[in-house]
PDB file of C-alpha atoms in Angstrom:
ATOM      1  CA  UNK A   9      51.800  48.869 136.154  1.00 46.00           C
ATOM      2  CA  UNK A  10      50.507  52.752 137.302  1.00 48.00           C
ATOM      3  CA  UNK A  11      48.487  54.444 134.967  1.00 50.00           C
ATOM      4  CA  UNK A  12      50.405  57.496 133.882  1.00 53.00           C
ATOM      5  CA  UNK A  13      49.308  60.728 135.541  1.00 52.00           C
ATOM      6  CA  UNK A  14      46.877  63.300 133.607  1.00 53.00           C
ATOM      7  CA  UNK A  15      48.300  66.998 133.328  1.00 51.00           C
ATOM      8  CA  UNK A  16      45.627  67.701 135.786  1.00 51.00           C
ATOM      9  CA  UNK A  17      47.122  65.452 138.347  1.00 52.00           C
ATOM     10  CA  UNK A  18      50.708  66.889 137.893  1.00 65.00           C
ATOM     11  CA  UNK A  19      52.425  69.351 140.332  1.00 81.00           C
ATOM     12  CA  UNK A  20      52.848  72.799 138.464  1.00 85.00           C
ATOM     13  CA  UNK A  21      56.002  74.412 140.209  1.00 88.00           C
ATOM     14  CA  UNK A  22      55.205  78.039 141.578  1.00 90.00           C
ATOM     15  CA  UNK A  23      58.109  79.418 138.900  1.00 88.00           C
ATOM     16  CA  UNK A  24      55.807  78.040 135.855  1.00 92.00           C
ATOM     17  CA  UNK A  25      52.736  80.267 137.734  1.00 93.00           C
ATOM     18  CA  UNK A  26      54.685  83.025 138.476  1.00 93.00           C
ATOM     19  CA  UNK A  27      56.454  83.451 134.870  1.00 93.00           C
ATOM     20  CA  UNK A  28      52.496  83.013 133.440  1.00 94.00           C
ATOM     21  CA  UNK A  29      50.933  85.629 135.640  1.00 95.00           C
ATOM     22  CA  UNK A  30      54.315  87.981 135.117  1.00 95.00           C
ATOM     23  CA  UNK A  31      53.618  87.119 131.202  1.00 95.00           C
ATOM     24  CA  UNK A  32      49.979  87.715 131.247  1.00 97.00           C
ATOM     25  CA  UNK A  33      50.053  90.977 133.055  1.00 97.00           C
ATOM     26  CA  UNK A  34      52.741  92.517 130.742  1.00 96.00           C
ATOM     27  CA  UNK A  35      51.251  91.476 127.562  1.00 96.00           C
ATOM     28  CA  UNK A  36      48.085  92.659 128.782  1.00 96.00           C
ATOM     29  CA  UNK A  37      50.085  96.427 129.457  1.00 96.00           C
ATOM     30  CA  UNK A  38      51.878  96.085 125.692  1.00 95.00           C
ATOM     31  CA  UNK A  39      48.548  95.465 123.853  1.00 94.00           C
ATOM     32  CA  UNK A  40      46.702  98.224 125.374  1.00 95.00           C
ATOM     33  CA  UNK A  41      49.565 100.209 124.262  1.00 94.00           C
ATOM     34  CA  UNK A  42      51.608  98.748 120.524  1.00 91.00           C
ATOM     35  CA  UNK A  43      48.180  98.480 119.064  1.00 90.00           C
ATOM     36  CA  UNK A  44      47.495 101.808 118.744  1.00 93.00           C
ATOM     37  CA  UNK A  45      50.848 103.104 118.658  1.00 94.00           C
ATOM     38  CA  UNK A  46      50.790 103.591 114.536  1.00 93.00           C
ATOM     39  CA  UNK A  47      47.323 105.358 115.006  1.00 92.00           C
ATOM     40  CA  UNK A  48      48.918 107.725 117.712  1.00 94.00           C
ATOM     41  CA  UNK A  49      51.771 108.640 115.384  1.00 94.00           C
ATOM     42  CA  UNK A  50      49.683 109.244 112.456  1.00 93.00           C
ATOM     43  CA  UNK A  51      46.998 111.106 114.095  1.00 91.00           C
ATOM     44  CA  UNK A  52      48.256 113.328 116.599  1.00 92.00           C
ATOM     45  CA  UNK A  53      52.134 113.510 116.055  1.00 93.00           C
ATOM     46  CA  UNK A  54      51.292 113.729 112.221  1.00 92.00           C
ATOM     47  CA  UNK A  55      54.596 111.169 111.268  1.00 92.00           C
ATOM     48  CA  UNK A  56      54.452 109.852 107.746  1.00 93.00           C
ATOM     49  CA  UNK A  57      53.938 106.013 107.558  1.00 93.00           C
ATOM     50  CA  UNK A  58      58.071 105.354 106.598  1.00 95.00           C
ATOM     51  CA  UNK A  59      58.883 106.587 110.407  1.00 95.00           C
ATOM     52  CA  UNK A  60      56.079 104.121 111.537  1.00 94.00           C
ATOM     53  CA  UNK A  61      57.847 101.323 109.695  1.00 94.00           C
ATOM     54  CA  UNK A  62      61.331 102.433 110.445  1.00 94.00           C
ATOM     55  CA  UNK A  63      60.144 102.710 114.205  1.00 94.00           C
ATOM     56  CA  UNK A  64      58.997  99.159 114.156  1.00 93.00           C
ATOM     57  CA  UNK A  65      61.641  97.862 112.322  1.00 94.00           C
ATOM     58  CA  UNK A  66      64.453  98.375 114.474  1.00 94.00           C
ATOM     59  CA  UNK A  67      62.473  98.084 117.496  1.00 93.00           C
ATOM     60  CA  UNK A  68      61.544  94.368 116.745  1.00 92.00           C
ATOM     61  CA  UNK A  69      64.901  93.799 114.649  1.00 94.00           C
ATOM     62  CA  UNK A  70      66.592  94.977 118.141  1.00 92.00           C
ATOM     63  CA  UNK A  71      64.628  92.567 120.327  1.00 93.00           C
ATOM     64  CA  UNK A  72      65.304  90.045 117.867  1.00 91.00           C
ATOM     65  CA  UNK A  73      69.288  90.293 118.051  1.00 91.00           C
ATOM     66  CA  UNK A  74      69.304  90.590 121.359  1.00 92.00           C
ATOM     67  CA  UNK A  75      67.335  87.141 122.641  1.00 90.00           C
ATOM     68  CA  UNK A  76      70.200  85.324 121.184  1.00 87.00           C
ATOM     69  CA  UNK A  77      72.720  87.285 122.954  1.00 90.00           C
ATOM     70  CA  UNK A  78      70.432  86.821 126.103  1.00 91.00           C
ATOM     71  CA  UNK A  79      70.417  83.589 125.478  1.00 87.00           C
ATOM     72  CA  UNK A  80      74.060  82.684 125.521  1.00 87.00           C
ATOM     73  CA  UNK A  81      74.957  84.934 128.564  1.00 89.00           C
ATOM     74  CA  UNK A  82      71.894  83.606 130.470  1.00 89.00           C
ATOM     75  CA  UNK A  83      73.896  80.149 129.843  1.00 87.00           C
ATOM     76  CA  UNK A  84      77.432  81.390 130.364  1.00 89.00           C
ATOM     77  CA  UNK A  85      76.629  83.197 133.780  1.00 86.00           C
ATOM     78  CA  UNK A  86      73.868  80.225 134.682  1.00 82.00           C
ATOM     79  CA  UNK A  87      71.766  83.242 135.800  1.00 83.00           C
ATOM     80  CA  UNK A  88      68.096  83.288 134.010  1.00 89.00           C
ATOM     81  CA  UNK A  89      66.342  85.071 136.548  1.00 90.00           C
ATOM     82  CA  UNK A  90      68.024  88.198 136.773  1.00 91.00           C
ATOM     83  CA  UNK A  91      68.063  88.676 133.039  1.00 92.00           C
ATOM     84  CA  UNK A  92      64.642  87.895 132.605  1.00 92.00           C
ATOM     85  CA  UNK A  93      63.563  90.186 135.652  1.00 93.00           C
ATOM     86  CA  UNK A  94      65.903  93.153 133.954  1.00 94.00           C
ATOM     87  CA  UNK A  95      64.178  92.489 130.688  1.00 94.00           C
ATOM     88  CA  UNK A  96      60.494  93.239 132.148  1.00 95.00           C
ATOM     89  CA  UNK A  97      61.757  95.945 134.812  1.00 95.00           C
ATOM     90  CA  UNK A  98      63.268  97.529 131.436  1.00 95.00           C
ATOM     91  CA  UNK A  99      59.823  97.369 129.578  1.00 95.00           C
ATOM     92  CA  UNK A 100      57.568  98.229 132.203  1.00 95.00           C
ATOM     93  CA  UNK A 101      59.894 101.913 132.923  1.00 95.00           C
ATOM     94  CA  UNK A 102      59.644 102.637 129.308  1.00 95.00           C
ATOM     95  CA  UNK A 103      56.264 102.773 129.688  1.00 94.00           C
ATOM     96  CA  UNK A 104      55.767 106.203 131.468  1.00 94.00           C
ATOM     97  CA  UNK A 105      57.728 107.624 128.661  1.00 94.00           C
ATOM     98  CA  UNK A 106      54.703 107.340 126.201  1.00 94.00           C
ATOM     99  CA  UNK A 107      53.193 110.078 128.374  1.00 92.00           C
ATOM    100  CA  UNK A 108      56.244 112.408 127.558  1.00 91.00           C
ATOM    101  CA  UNK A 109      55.555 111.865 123.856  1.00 89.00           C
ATOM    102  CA  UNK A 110      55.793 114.889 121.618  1.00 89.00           C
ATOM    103  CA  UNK A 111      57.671 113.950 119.038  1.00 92.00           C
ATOM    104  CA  UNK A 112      58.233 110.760 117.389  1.00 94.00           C
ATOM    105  CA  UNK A 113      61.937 110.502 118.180  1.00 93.00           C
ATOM    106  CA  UNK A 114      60.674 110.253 122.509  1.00 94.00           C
ATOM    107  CA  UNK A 115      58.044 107.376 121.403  1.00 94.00           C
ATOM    108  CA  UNK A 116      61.269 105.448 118.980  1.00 95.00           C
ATOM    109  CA  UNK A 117      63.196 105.766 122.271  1.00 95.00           C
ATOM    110  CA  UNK A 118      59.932 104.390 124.273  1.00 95.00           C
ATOM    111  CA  UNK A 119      59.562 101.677 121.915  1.00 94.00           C
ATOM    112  CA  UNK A 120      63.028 100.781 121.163  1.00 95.00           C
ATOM    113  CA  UNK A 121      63.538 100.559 125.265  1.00 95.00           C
ATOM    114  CA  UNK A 122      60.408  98.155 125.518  1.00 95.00           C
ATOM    115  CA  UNK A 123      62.032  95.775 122.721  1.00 94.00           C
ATOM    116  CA  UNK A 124      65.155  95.770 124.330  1.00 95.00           C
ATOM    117  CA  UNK A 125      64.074  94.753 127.423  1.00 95.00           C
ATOM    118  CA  UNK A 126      61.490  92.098 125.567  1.00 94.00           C
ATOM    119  CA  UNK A 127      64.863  90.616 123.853  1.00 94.00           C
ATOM    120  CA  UNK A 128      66.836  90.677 127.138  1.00 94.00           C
ATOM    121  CA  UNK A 129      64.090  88.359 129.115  1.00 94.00           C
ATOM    122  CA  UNK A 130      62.329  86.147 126.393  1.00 93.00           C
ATOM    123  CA  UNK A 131      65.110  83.495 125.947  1.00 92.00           C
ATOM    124  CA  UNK A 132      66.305  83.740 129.966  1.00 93.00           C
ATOM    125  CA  UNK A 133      62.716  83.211 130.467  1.00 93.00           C
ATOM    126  CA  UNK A 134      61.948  80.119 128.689  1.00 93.00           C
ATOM    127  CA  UNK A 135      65.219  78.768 130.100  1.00 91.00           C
ATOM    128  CA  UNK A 136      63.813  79.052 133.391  1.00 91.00           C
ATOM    129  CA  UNK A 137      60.603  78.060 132.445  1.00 92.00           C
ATOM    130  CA  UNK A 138      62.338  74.326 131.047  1.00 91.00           C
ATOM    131  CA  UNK A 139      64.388  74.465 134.089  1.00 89.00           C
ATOM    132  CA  UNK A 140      61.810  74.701 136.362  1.00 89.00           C
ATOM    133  CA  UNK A 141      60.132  71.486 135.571  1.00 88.00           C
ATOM    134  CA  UNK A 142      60.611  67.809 134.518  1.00 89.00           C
ATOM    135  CA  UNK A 143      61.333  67.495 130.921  1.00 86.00           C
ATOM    136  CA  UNK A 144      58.142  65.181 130.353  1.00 88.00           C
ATOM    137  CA  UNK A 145      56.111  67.808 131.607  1.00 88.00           C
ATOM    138  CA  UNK A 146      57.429  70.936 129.786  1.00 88.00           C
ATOM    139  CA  UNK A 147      54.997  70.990 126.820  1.00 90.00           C
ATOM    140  CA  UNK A 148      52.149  71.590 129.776  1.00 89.00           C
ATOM    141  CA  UNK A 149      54.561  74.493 131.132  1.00 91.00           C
ATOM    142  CA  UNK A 150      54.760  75.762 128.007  1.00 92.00           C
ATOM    143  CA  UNK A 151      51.655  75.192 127.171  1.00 93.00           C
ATOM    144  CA  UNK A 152      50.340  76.906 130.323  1.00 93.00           C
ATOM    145  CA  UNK A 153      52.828  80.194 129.417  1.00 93.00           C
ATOM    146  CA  UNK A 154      51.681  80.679 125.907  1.00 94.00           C
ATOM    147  CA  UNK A 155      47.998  80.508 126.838  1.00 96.00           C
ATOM    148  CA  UNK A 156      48.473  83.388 129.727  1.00 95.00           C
ATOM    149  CA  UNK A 157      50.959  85.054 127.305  1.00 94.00           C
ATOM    150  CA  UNK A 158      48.327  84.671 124.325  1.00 95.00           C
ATOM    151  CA  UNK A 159      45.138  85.526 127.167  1.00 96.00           C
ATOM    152  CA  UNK A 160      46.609  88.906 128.437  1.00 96.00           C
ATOM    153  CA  UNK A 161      47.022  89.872 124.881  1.00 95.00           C
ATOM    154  CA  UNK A 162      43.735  89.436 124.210  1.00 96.00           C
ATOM    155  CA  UNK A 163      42.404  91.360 127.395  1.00 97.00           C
ATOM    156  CA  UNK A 164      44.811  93.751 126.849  1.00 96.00           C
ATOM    157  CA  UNK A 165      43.143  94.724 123.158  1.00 95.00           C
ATOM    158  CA  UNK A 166      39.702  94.268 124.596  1.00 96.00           C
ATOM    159  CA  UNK A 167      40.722  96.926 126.694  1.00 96.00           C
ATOM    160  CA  UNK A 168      41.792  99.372 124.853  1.00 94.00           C
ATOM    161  CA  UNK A 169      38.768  98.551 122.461  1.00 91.00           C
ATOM    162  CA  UNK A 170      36.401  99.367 125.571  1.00 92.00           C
ATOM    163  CA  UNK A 171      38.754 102.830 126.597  1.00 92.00           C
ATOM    164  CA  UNK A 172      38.518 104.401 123.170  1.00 91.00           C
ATOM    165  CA  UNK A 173      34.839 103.809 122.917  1.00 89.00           C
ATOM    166  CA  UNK A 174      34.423 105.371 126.335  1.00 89.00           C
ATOM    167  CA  UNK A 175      36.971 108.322 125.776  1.00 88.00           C
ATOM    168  CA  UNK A 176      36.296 108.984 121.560  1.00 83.00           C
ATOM    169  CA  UNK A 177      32.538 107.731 121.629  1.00 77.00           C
ATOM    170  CA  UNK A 178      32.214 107.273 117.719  1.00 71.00           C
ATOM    171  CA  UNK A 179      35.128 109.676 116.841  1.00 71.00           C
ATOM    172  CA  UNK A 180      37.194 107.575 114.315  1.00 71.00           C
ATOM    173  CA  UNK A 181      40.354 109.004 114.796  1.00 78.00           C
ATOM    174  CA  UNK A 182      43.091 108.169 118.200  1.00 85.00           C
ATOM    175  CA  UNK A 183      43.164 111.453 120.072  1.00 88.00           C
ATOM    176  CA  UNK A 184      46.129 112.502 122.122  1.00 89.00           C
ATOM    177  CA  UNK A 185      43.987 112.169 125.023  1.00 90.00           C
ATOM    178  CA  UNK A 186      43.051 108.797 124.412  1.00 91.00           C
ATOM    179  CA  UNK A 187      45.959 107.916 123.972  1.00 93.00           C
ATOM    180  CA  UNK A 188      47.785 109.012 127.356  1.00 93.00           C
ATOM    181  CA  UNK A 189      44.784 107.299 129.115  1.00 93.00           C
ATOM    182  CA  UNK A 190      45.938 104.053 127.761  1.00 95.00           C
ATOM    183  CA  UNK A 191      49.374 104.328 128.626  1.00 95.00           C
ATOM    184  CA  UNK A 192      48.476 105.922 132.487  1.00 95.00           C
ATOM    185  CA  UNK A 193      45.928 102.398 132.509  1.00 95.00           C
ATOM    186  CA  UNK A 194      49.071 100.319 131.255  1.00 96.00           C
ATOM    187  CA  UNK A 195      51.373 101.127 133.905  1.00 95.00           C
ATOM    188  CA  UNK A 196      48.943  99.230 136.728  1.00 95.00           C
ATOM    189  CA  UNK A 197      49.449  95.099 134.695  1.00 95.00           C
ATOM    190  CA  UNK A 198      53.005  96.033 134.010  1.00 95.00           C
ATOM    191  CA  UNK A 199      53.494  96.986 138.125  1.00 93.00           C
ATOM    192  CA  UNK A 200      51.556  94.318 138.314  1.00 94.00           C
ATOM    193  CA  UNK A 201      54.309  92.189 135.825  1.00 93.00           C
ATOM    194  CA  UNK A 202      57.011  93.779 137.859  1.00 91.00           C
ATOM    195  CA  UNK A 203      56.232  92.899 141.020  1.00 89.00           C
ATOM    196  CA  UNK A 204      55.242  88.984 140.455  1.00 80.00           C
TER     197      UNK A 204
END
């Protein structure tokens, strides 16, 4: 009788690498910007904290709503790819539009454009991601997604931690400034996203 293979001896199909990378470079991109979207709204477009909420509400209610439409038409058209490409394509163009920001109805439309395209790949995504590998080994693909998912999250805050302590020094407030050097810095992972 074999001995049964260790995740480290297991082929990892190129689709599970490329969907990590794509999801680690994106998330790194959204971090360095949704973190200090609230403070940026607050601070320099001087919008009370029920727009904030409102903002954020529909903008992850939105995404939300639309993975289980995503879903189903991923499944009805048997095309994952395309919607899940779409989905980051969408989010990583919404991204220059933070720079445009003067009023909080341009950085709703930013945001709400980001979520939709978050909803439109996340459930075409981890269709593909199952598809692409045997079903005994699709905790490790998983496994393997969420940890570049959960690791460009983390870079992408460490980031932004390290730009506003080089732009602001010990100024405790976002600036404008600041702020529009994170988003130019974001656009690079989520090319980056785009193009994997």
């Amino acid at each position: 009788m074999s001995e049964p293979e260790s995740p480290a001896q297991r082929e990892i199909p190129r689709n599970i690498w490329a969907l990590s990378g794509t999801s680690f470079f994106m998330d790194v991109s959204s971090e360095m910007i949704l973190n200090v979207l609230p403070l940026f709204l607050a601070n320099v477009l001087g919008v009370g904290t029920a727009v904030i909420g409102l903002i954020e509400g529909v903008a992850e209610s939105t995404s939300s709503l639309l993975k289980v439409f995503a879903g189903g038409l991923s499944d009805r058209l048997g095309a994952r790819k395309p919607l899940a490409a779409g989905g980051y394509l969408l989010s990583a163009l919404a991204r220059p539009l933070f720079l445009l920001a003067s009023s909080w109805g341009v950085v709703a439309g930013a945001r709400w454009a980001d979520r939709i395209g978050k909803g439109l790949r996340t459930a075409p995504r981890d269709a593909l991601l199952a598809d692409s590998i045997p079903y005994r080994d699709r905790g490790l693909a998983f496994g393997l997604h969420r940890a570049a998912d959960t690791g460009g999250a983390v870079l992408g805050l460490l980031i932004t931690i390290a730009v506003v302590a080089h732009v602001q020094g010990r100024t405790s407030e976002l600036g404008g400034d600041t702020f529009r050097t994170l988003v130019l810095l974001s656009l690079f992972p989520a090319l980056i996203a785009v193009l994997s």
